[in-house]
mmCIF file with all atom_site columns, C-alpha atoms in Angstrom:
data_model
loop_
_atom_site.group_PDB
_atom_site.id
_atom_site.type_symbol
_atom_site.label_atom_id
_atom_site.label_alt_id
_atom_site.label_comp_id
_atom_site.label_asym_id
_atom_site.label_entity_id
_atom_site.label_seq_id
_atom_site.pdbx_PDB_ins_code
_atom_site.Cartn_x
_atom_site.Cartn_y
_atom_site.Cartn_z
_atom_site.occupancy
_atom_site.B_iso_or_equiv
_atom_site.pdbx_formal_charge
_atom_site.auth_seq_id
_atom_site.auth_comp_id
_atom_site.auth_asym_id
_atom_site.auth_atom_id
_atom_site.pdbx_PDB_model_num
ATOM 1   C CA . MET R 1 1   ? -6.409  -25.535 -4.378  1.00 0.00 ? 12  MET R CA 1
ATOM 2   C CA . ALA R 1 2   ? -9.754  -23.835 -2.994  1.00 0.00 ? 13  ALA R CA 1
ATOM 3   C CA . ALA R 1 3   ? -12.300 -22.901 -4.723  1.00 0.00 ? 14  ALA R CA 1
ATOM 4   C CA . GLY R 1 4   ? -12.152 -19.458 -5.707  1.00 0.00 ? 15  GLY R CA 1
ATOM 5   C CA . LYS R 1 5   ? -8.197  -19.420 -6.082  1.00 0.00 ? 16  LYS R CA 1
ATOM 6   C CA . LEU R 1 6   ? -5.921  -19.511 -8.427  1.00 0.00 ? 17  LEU R CA 1
ATOM 7   C CA . SER R 1 7   ? -2.396  -21.082 -8.890  1.00 0.00 ? 18  SER R CA 1
ATOM 8   C CA . GLY R 1 8   ? 0.108   -20.455 -10.991 1.00 0.00 ? 19  GLY R CA 1
ATOM 9   C CA . ILE R 1 9   ? 3.367   -18.423 -11.651 1.00 0.00 ? 20  ILE R CA 1
ATOM 10  C CA . SER R 1 10  ? 2.692   -18.002 -15.119 1.00 0.00 ? 21  SER R CA 1
ATOM 11  C CA . LYS R 1 11  ? -0.762  -17.054 -14.891 1.00 0.00 ? 22  LYS R CA 1
ATOM 12  C CA . ILE R 1 12  ? -0.542  -14.295 -12.118 1.00 0.00 ? 23  ILE R CA 1
ATOM 13  C CA . PRO R 1 13  ? 1.619   -11.774 -12.803 1.00 0.00 ? 24  PRO R CA 1
ATOM 14  C CA . ILE R 1 14  ? 3.663   -10.700 -9.106  1.00 0.00 ? 25  ILE R CA 1
ATOM 15  C CA . SER R 1 15  ? 2.345   -6.875  -8.437  1.00 0.00 ? 26  SER R CA 1
ATOM 16  C CA . PRO R 1 16  ? 1.811   -4.814  -6.334  1.00 0.00 ? 27  PRO R CA 1
ATOM 17  C CA . GLY R 1 17  ? 4.621   -4.527  -3.896  1.00 0.00 ? 28  GLY R CA 1
ATOM 18  C CA . THR R 1 18  ? 3.313   -4.471  -0.370  1.00 0.00 ? 29  THR R CA 1
ATOM 19  C CA . VAL R 1 19  ? 4.355   -5.401  2.961   1.00 0.00 ? 30  VAL R CA 1
ATOM 20  C CA . PRO R 1 20  ? 3.371   -9.561  3.598   1.00 0.00 ? 31  PRO R CA 1
ATOM 21  C CA . ALA R 1 21  ? 3.544   -11.469 6.134   1.00 0.00 ? 32  ALA R CA 1
ATOM 22  C CA . ALA R 1 22  ? 6.106   -14.596 6.151   1.00 0.00 ? 33  ALA R CA 1
ATOM 23  C CA . GLY R 1 23  ? 6.214   -17.711 7.701   1.00 0.00 ? 34  GLY R CA 1
ATOM 24  C CA . ALA R 1 24  ? 7.362   -21.047 7.506   1.00 0.00 ? 35  ALA R CA 1
ATOM 25  C CA . ASN R 1 25  ? 5.340   -22.812 9.978   1.00 0.00 ? 36  ASN R CA 1
ATOM 26  C CA . GLU R 1 26  ? 1.609   -21.657 10.577  1.00 0.00 ? 37  GLU R CA 1
ATOM 27  C CA . GLY R 1 27  ? 2.132   -20.672 14.289  1.00 0.00 ? 38  GLY R CA 1
ATOM 28  C CA . THR R 1 28  ? 5.122   -17.988 13.285  1.00 0.00 ? 39  THR R CA 1
ATOM 29  C CA . TYR R 1 29  ? 4.141   -15.748 10.768  1.00 0.00 ? 40  TYR R CA 1
ATOM 30  C CA . ARG R 1 30  ? 5.853   -12.125 10.432  1.00 0.00 ? 41  ARG R CA 1
ATOM 31  C CA . PHE R 1 31  ? 5.096   -9.004  8.775   1.00 0.00 ? 42  PHE R CA 1
ATOM 32  C CA . CYS R 1 32  ? 8.872   -8.772  7.440   1.00 0.00 ? 43  CYS R CA 1
ATOM 33  C CA . ALA R 1 33  ? 9.258   -8.260  3.326   1.00 0.00 ? 44  ALA R CA 1
ATOM 34  C CA . GLN R 1 34  ? 9.131   -6.225  0.292   1.00 0.00 ? 45  GLN R CA 1
ATOM 35  C CA . TYR R 1 35  ? 8.810   -8.858  -2.828  1.00 0.00 ? 46  TYR R CA 1
ATOM 36  C CA . ILE R 1 36  ? 9.592   -7.670  -6.083  1.00 0.00 ? 47  ILE R CA 1
ATOM 37  C CA . PHE R 1 37  ? 10.079  -9.912  -9.899  1.00 0.00 ? 48  PHE R CA 1
ATOM 38  C CA . ARG R 1 38  ? 10.768  -14.111 -9.050  1.00 0.00 ? 49  ARG R CA 1
ATOM 39  C CA . THR R 1 39  ? 12.956  -13.442 -5.870  1.00 0.00 ? 50  THR R CA 1
ATOM 40  C CA . VAL R 1 40  ? 12.069  -12.013 -2.913  1.00 0.00 ? 51  VAL R CA 1
ATOM 41  C CA . ALA R 1 41  ? 14.225  -11.347 0.519   1.00 0.00 ? 52  ALA R CA 1
ATOM 42  C CA . VAL R 1 42  ? 13.205  -11.426 4.028   1.00 0.00 ? 53  VAL R CA 1
ATOM 43  C CA . GLY R 1 43  ? 15.150  -9.857  6.839   1.00 0.00 ? 54  GLY R CA 1
ATOM 44  C CA . ALA R 1 44  ? 14.149  -10.302 10.162  1.00 0.00 ? 55  ALA R CA 1
ATOM 45  C CA . VAL R 1 45  ? 15.897  -9.634  13.430  1.00 0.00 ? 56  VAL R CA 1
ATOM 46  C CA . PRO R 1 46  ? 17.089  -13.182 15.319  1.00 0.00 ? 57  PRO R CA 1
ATOM 47  C CA . THR R 1 47  ? 15.239  -12.698 18.513  1.00 0.00 ? 58  THR R CA 1
ATOM 48  C CA . VAL R 1 48  ? 12.275  -12.454 16.427  1.00 0.00 ? 59  VAL R CA 1
ATOM 49  C CA . LEU R 1 49  ? 12.946  -15.326 14.558  1.00 0.00 ? 60  LEU R CA 1
ATOM 50  C CA . ASN R 1 50  ? 14.139  -17.796 16.730  1.00 0.00 ? 61  ASN R CA 1
ATOM 51  C CA . GLN R 1 51  ? 11.464  -20.541 16.242  1.00 0.00 ? 62  GLN R CA 1
ATOM 52  C CA . GLU R 1 52  ? 11.061  -19.913 12.055  1.00 0.00 ? 63  GLU R CA 1
ATOM 53  C CA . LEU R 1 53  ? 15.042  -20.210 11.907  1.00 0.00 ? 64  LEU R CA 1
ATOM 54  C CA . ALA R 1 54  ? 14.299  -23.430 12.806  1.00 0.00 ? 65  ALA R CA 1
ATOM 55  C CA . HIS R 1 55  ? 11.722  -24.047 10.175  1.00 0.00 ? 66  HIS R CA 1
ATOM 56  C CA . LEU R 1 56  ? 13.634  -22.430 7.238   1.00 0.00 ? 67  LEU R CA 1
ATOM 57  C CA . GLU R 1 57  ? 16.684  -24.358 7.627   1.00 0.00 ? 68  GLU R CA 1
ATOM 58  C CA . ALA R 1 58  ? 14.710  -27.464 8.180   1.00 0.00 ? 69  ALA R CA 1
ATOM 59  C CA . ARG R 1 59  ? 11.945  -27.085 5.116   1.00 0.00 ? 70  ARG R CA 1
ATOM 60  C CA . LYS R 1 60  ? 14.232  -24.518 2.777   1.00 0.00 ? 71  LYS R CA 1
ATOM 61  C CA . ALA R 1 61  ? 10.833  -22.958 1.718   1.00 0.00 ? 72  ALA R CA 1
ATOM 62  C CA . PHE R 1 62  ? 8.607   -20.513 3.122   1.00 0.00 ? 73  PHE R CA 1
ATOM 63  C CA . THR R 1 63  ? 5.040   -18.551 1.811   1.00 0.00 ? 74  THR R CA 1
ATOM 64  C CA . LEU R 1 64  ? 4.776   -15.184 1.452   1.00 0.00 ? 75  LEU R CA 1
ATOM 65  C CA . ALA R 1 65  ? 1.074   -13.890 2.639   1.00 0.00 ? 76  ALA R CA 1
ATOM 66  C CA . VAL R 1 66  ? -0.324  -10.777 1.863   1.00 0.00 ? 77  VAL R CA 1
ATOM 67  C CA . PRO R 1 67  ? -3.266  -10.295 3.945   1.00 0.00 ? 78  PRO R CA 1
ATOM 68  C CA . GLY R 1 68  ? -6.062  -8.033  3.233   1.00 0.00 ? 79  GLY R CA 1
ATOM 69  C CA . THR R 1 69  ? -7.674  -5.331  5.550   1.00 0.00 ? 80  THR R CA 1
ATOM 70  C CA . ASP R 1 70  ? -10.298 -7.704  6.716   1.00 0.00 ? 81  ASP R CA 1
ATOM 71  C CA . THR R 1 71  ? -7.526  -9.855  8.696   1.00 0.00 ? 82  THR R CA 1
ATOM 72  C CA . LEU R 1 72  ? -6.175  -6.926  10.099  1.00 0.00 ? 83  LEU R CA 1
ATOM 73  C CA . ARG R 1 73  ? -6.664  -7.635  13.551  1.00 0.00 ? 84  ARG R CA 1
ATOM 74  C CA . GLU R 1 74  ? -5.777  -11.569 13.170  1.00 0.00 ? 85  GLU R CA 1
ATOM 75  C CA . SER R 1 75  ? -2.554  -10.360 10.881  1.00 0.00 ? 86  SER R CA 1
ATOM 76  C CA . ASP R 1 76  ? -1.560  -7.708  13.438  1.00 0.00 ? 87  ASP R CA 1
ATOM 77  C CA . PHE R 1 77  ? -2.033  -10.468 16.253  1.00 0.00 ? 88  PHE R CA 1
ATOM 78  C CA . LEU R 1 78  ? 0.388   -12.465 14.209  1.00 0.00 ? 89  LEU R CA 1
ATOM 79  C CA . GLY R 1 79  ? 2.831   -9.775  14.967  1.00 0.00 ? 90  GLY R CA 1
ATOM 80  C CA . ILE R 1 80  ? 2.314   -9.013  18.821  1.00 0.00 ? 91  ILE R CA 1
ATOM 81  C CA . ALA R 1 81  ? 1.987   -12.791 19.816  1.00 0.00 ? 92  ALA R CA 1
ATOM 82  C CA . SER R 1 82  ? 5.084   -14.978 20.323  1.00 0.00 ? 93  SER R CA 1
ATOM 83  C CA . SER R 1 83  ? 4.719   -18.569 19.772  1.00 0.00 ? 94  SER R CA 1
ATOM 84  C CA . ASN R 1 84  ? 7.418   -19.103 22.360  1.00 0.00 ? 95  ASN R CA 1
ATOM 85  C CA . LYS R 1 85  ? 5.032   -17.604 25.146  1.00 0.00 ? 96  LYS R CA 1
ATOM 86  C CA . MET R 1 86  ? 1.747   -18.995 23.397  1.00 0.00 ? 97  MET R CA 1
ATOM 87  C CA . ALA R 1 87  ? 1.780   -22.532 22.029  1.00 0.00 ? 98  ALA R CA 1
ATOM 88  C CA . ASP R 1 88  ? -1.899  -21.498 20.513  1.00 0.00 ? 99  ASP R CA 1
ATOM 89  C CA . LYS R 1 89  ? -0.849  -18.213 18.699  1.00 0.00 ? 100 LYS R CA 1
ATOM 90  C CA . PHE R 1 90  ? -2.238  -19.152 14.837  1.00 0.00 ? 101 PHE R CA 1
ATOM 91  C CA . GLU R 1 91  ? -5.304  -20.928 16.650  1.00 0.00 ? 102 GLU R CA 1
ATOM 92  C CA . ARG R 1 92  ? -5.779  -17.874 18.528  1.00 0.00 ? 103 ARG R CA 1
ATOM 93  C CA . THR R 1 93  ? -6.467  -15.979 15.008  1.00 0.00 ? 104 THR R CA 1
ATOM 94  C CA . GLY R 1 94  ? -9.489  -18.024 13.997  1.00 0.00 ? 105 GLY R CA 1
ATOM 95  C CA . LEU R 1 95  ? -7.619  -18.241 10.497  1.00 0.00 ? 106 LEU R CA 1
ATOM 96  C CA . HIS R 1 96  ? -6.919  -21.601 8.782   1.00 0.00 ? 107 HIS R CA 1
ATOM 97  C CA . ALA R 1 97  ? -3.504  -23.158 7.157   1.00 0.00 ? 108 ALA R CA 1
ATOM 98  C CA . VAL R 1 98  ? -3.332  -25.769 4.447   1.00 0.00 ? 109 VAL R CA 1
ATOM 99  C CA . LYS R 1 99  ? -0.308  -27.216 3.236   1.00 0.00 ? 110 LYS R CA 1
ATOM 100 C CA . SER R 1 100 ? 0.873   -25.212 0.308   1.00 0.00 ? 111 SER R CA 1
ATOM 101 C CA . GLU R 1 101 ? 0.952   -28.026 -2.998  1.00 0.00 ? 112 GLU R CA 1
ATOM 102 C CA . HIS R 1 102 ? 4.276   -26.552 -4.443  1.00 0.00 ? 113 HIS R CA 1
ATOM 103 C CA . VAL R 1 103 ? 6.556   -25.649 -1.132  1.00 0.00 ? 114 VAL R CA 1
ATOM 104 C CA . ASP R 1 104 ? 6.869   -27.410 2.590   1.00 0.00 ? 115 ASP R CA 1
ATOM 105 C CA . ALA R 1 105 ? 5.233   -24.608 4.004   1.00 0.00 ? 116 ALA R CA 1
ATOM 106 C CA . PRO R 1 106 ? 1.548   -23.106 5.445   1.00 0.00 ? 117 PRO R CA 1
ATOM 107 C CA . VAL R 1 107 ? -1.054  -21.362 3.174   1.00 0.00 ? 118 VAL R CA 1
ATOM 108 C CA . ILE R 1 108 ? -3.557  -19.208 4.988   1.00 0.00 ? 119 ILE R CA 1
ATOM 109 C CA . THR R 1 109 ? -6.881  -19.631 3.537   1.00 0.00 ? 120 THR R CA 1
ATOM 110 C CA . GLU R 1 110 ? -8.265  -16.386 4.343   1.00 0.00 ? 121 GLU R CA 1
ATOM 111 C CA . TYR R 1 111 ? -5.511  -14.155 2.674   1.00 0.00 ? 122 TYR R CA 1
ATOM 112 C CA . PRO R 1 112 ? -6.005  -13.008 -0.461  1.00 0.00 ? 123 PRO R CA 1
ATOM 113 C CA . LEU R 1 113 ? -2.310  -13.575 -1.926  1.00 0.00 ? 124 LEU R CA 1
ATOM 114 C CA . THR R 1 114 ? 0.228   -15.862 -0.737  1.00 0.00 ? 125 THR R CA 1
ATOM 115 C CA . LEU R 1 115 ? 3.691   -16.393 -2.774  1.00 0.00 ? 126 LEU R CA 1
ATOM 116 C CA . GLU R 1 116 ? 5.253   -20.194 -2.141  1.00 0.00 ? 127 GLU R CA 1
ATOM 117 C CA . CYS R 1 117 ? 9.108   -19.791 -2.121  1.00 0.00 ? 128 CYS R CA 1
ATOM 118 C CA . GLU R 1 118 ? 11.878  -21.977 -1.778  1.00 0.00 ? 129 GLU R CA 1
ATOM 119 C CA . VAL R 1 119 ? 14.796  -20.659 0.336   1.00 0.00 ? 130 VAL R CA 1
ATOM 120 C CA . VAL R 1 120 ? 18.084  -20.180 -2.360  1.00 0.00 ? 131 VAL R CA 1
ATOM 121 C CA . GLU R 1 121 ? 20.416  -18.482 0.456   1.00 0.00 ? 132 GLU R CA 1
ATOM 122 C CA . MET R 1 122 ? 20.248  -17.745 4.271   1.00 0.00 ? 133 MET R CA 1
ATOM 123 C CA . GLN R 1 123 ? 22.678  -15.166 5.007   1.00 0.00 ? 134 GLN R CA 1
ATOM 124 C CA . SER R 1 124 ? 24.006  -14.082 8.557   1.00 0.00 ? 135 SER R CA 1
ATOM 125 C CA . GLN R 1 125 ? 23.970  -10.132 8.375   1.00 0.00 ? 136 GLN R CA 1
ATOM 126 C CA . PRO R 1 126 ? 24.817  -7.462  11.423  1.00 0.00 ? 137 PRO R CA 1
ATOM 127 C CA . TYR R 1 127 ? 21.400  -6.369  11.472  1.00 0.00 ? 138 TYR R CA 1
ATOM 128 C CA . GLY R 1 128 ? 19.771  -9.914  11.367  1.00 0.00 ? 139 GLY R CA 1
ATOM 129 C CA . LEU R 1 129 ? 19.044  -12.917 8.977   1.00 0.00 ? 140 LEU R CA 1
ATOM 130 C CA . ARG R 1 130 ? 18.710  -12.222 5.127   1.00 0.00 ? 141 ARG R CA 1
ATOM 131 C CA . VAL R 1 131 ? 16.545  -15.315 3.334   1.00 0.00 ? 142 VAL R CA 1
ATOM 132 C CA . LEU R 1 132 ? 16.846  -15.070 -0.330  1.00 0.00 ? 143 LEU R CA 1
ATOM 133 C CA . GLY R 1 133 ? 13.859  -16.815 -1.733  1.00 0.00 ? 144 GLY R CA 1
ATOM 134 C CA . LYS R 1 134 ? 13.070  -18.196 -5.609  1.00 0.00 ? 145 LYS R CA 1
ATOM 135 C CA . ILE R 1 135 ? 8.935   -17.580 -5.854  1.00 0.00 ? 146 ILE R CA 1
ATOM 136 C CA . VAL R 1 136 ? 8.010   -20.894 -7.461  1.00 0.00 ? 147 VAL R CA 1
ATOM 137 C CA . ASN R 1 137 ? 4.092   -20.193 -7.575  1.00 0.00 ? 148 ASN R CA 1
ATOM 138 C CA . VAL R 1 138 ? 1.561   -17.940 -6.742  1.00 0.00 ? 149 VAL R CA 1
ATOM 139 C CA . ILE R 1 139 ? -1.801  -18.145 -5.060  1.00 0.00 ? 150 ILE R CA 1
ATOM 140 C CA . ALA R 1 140 ? -4.398  -15.320 -5.600  1.00 0.00 ? 151 ALA R CA 1
ATOM 141 C CA . ASP R 1 141 ? -8.533  -15.239 -5.195  1.00 0.00 ? 152 ASP R CA 1
ATOM 142 C CA . GLU R 1 142 ? -9.991  -14.538 -8.239  1.00 0.00 ? 153 GLU R CA 1
ATOM 143 C CA . LYS R 1 143 ? -11.716 -11.855 -6.343  1.00 0.00 ? 154 LYS R CA 1
ATOM 144 C CA . VAL R 1 144 ? -8.533  -10.017 -6.485  1.00 0.00 ? 155 VAL R CA 1
ATOM 145 C CA . LEU R 1 145 ? -7.695  -10.243 -10.357 1.00 0.00 ? 156 LEU R CA 1
ATOM 146 C CA . ASP R 1 146 ? -8.503  -7.935  -13.058 1.00 0.00 ? 157 ASP R CA 1
ATOM 147 C CA . ASP R 1 147 ? -10.366 -8.804  -16.210 1.00 0.00 ? 158 ASP R CA 1
ATOM 148 C CA . THR R 1 148 ? -7.359  -9.974  -18.141 1.00 0.00 ? 159 THR R CA 1
ATOM 149 C CA . GLY R 1 149 ? -5.934  -11.940 -14.722 1.00 0.00 ? 160 GLY R CA 1
ATOM 150 C CA . LYS R 1 150 ? -3.537  -9.643  -13.059 1.00 0.00 ? 161 LYS R CA 1
ATOM 151 C CA . ILE R 1 151 ? -3.893  -8.593  -9.489  1.00 0.00 ? 162 ILE R CA 1
ATOM 152 C CA . ASP R 1 152 ? -5.795  -5.343  -9.064  1.00 0.00 ? 163 ASP R CA 1
ATOM 153 C CA . ALA R 1 153 ? -4.343  -3.211  -6.041  1.00 0.00 ? 164 ALA R CA 1
ATOM 154 C CA . GLY R 1 154 ? -8.234  -2.304  -5.610  1.00 0.00 ? 165 GLY R CA 1
ATOM 155 C CA . LYS R 1 155 ? -9.659  -5.541  -5.429  1.00 0.00 ? 166 LYS R CA 1
ATOM 156 C CA . LEU R 1 156 ? -6.582  -6.716  -2.974  1.00 0.00 ? 167 LEU R CA 1
ATOM 157 C CA . HIS R 1 157 ? -7.553  -4.218  -0.292  1.00 0.00 ? 168 HIS R CA 1
ATOM 158 C CA . ALA R 1 158 ? -4.100  -4.924  1.170   1.00 0.00 ? 169 ALA R CA 1
ATOM 159 C CA . PHE R 1 159 ? -2.289  -2.687  4.052   1.00 0.00 ? 170 PHE R CA 1
ATOM 160 C CA . VAL R 1 160 ? 1.113   -1.321  4.827   1.00 0.00 ? 171 VAL R CA 1
ATOM 161 C CA . PHE R 1 161 ? 2.774   -0.858  8.125   1.00 0.00 ? 172 PHE R CA 1
ATOM 162 C CA . ASP R 1 162 ? 4.342   2.478   8.520   1.00 0.00 ? 173 ASP R CA 1
ATOM 163 C CA . GLN R 1 163 ? 6.960   2.478   11.433  1.00 0.00 ? 174 GLN R CA 1
ATOM 164 C CA . MET R 1 164 ? 7.582   5.951   12.026  1.00 0.00 ? 175 MET R CA 1
ATOM 165 C CA . GLN R 1 165 ? 3.363   6.239   13.640  1.00 0.00 ? 176 GLN R CA 1
ATOM 166 C CA . ASN R 1 166 ? 3.249   2.484   14.421  1.00 0.00 ? 177 ASN R CA 1
ATOM 167 C CA . GLY R 1 167 ? -0.241  2.542   12.101  1.00 0.00 ? 178 GLY R CA 1
ATOM 168 C CA . TYR R 1 168 ? -1.626  0.538   9.445   1.00 0.00 ? 179 TYR R CA 1
ATOM 169 C CA . TYR R 1 169 ? -2.928  2.359   6.373   1.00 0.00 ? 180 TYR R CA 1
ATOM 170 C CA . ALA R 1 170 ? -4.966  0.580   3.348   1.00 0.00 ? 181 ALA R CA 1
ATOM 171 C CA . VAL R 1 171 ? -4.032  0.303   0.106   1.00 0.00 ? 182 VAL R CA 1
ATOM 172 C CA . GLY R 1 172 ? -6.045  0.834   -3.010  1.00 0.00 ? 183 GLY R CA 1
ATOM 173 C CA . GLU R 1 173 ? -6.235  4.333   -4.517  1.00 0.00 ? 184 GLU R CA 1
ATOM 174 C CA . LYS R 1 174 ? -4.587  4.305   -7.614  1.00 0.00 ? 185 LYS R CA 1
ATOM 175 C CA . ILE R 1 175 ? -3.264  7.700   -7.599  1.00 0.00 ? 186 ILE R CA 1
ATOM 176 C CA . GLY R 1 176 ? -1.185  7.594   -10.950 1.00 0.00 ? 187 GLY R CA 1
ATOM 177 C CA . GLN R 1 177 ? 0.116   5.505   -14.001 1.00 0.00 ? 188 GLN R CA 1
ATOM 178 C CA . ALA R 1 178 ? 3.690   4.305   -13.672 1.00 0.00 ? 189 ALA R CA 1
ATOM 179 C CA . TRP R 1 179 ? 6.031   5.002   -15.893 1.00 0.00 ? 190 TRP R CA 1
ATOM 180 C CA . HIS R 1 180 ? 3.514   7.911   -17.215 1.00 0.00 ? 191 HIS R CA 1
ATOM 181 C CA . SER R 1 181 ? 2.840   10.226  -14.348 1.00 0.00 ? 192 SER R CA 1
ATOM 182 C CA . GLY R 1 182 ? 6.403   12.026  -14.287 1.00 0.00 ? 193 GLY R CA 1
ATOM 183 C CA . ALA R 1 183 ? 7.126   11.274  -17.705 1.00 0.00 ? 194 ALA R CA 1
ATOM 184 C CA . ASP R 1 184 ? 6.656   14.978  -18.700 1.00 0.00 ? 195 ASP R CA 1
ATOM 185 C CA . LEU R 1 185 ? 9.909   15.631  -16.979 1.00 0.00 ? 196 LEU R CA 1
ATOM 186 C CA . MET R 1 186 ? 12.260  13.783  -19.785 1.00 0.00 ? 197 MET R CA 1
ATOM 187 C CA . LYS R 1 187 ? 11.293  16.410  -22.023 1.00 0.00 ? 198 LYS R CA 1
ATOM 188 C CA . LYS R 1 188 ? 13.205  19.082  -19.780 1.00 0.00 ? 199 LYS R CA 1
#
């Protein structure tokens, strides 16, 4: 494990929900999923997933990485470039990948949060492929954890993709307390 990184599914509660990058091979990361609790569903259109599908079927594992705003340029490039047409796609980013200690998939060392997942089920859907995965380990930079060891969205500096505006937006400002901000409406 790299210095400054913590590992363990019970040590690091999985939160917040963001749009992470997914990959089973370091050259083919894509943005495509929303994760929650201990399972994750990843969806992708077959034309986007050509090489990735073969890796998922062979390895039965993948990682979901949440990039920080400091790697926006590199992360965007991973979604733009095709590894079918550009053999050095991952190398061009300057990012680094190491083999996961828990699943047969890569971990991008510059990303502050990574979920290591085993494939539970792969389903062909009318819209593409749906992959259901079990989260077996979580890796987080110490710098994104609060004093109690939980992931702090303000420290994570994640970003989200707005498909309607084709824009990326930084996440970080806390605007309310979950299960409290709307509690007064229960009294009506």
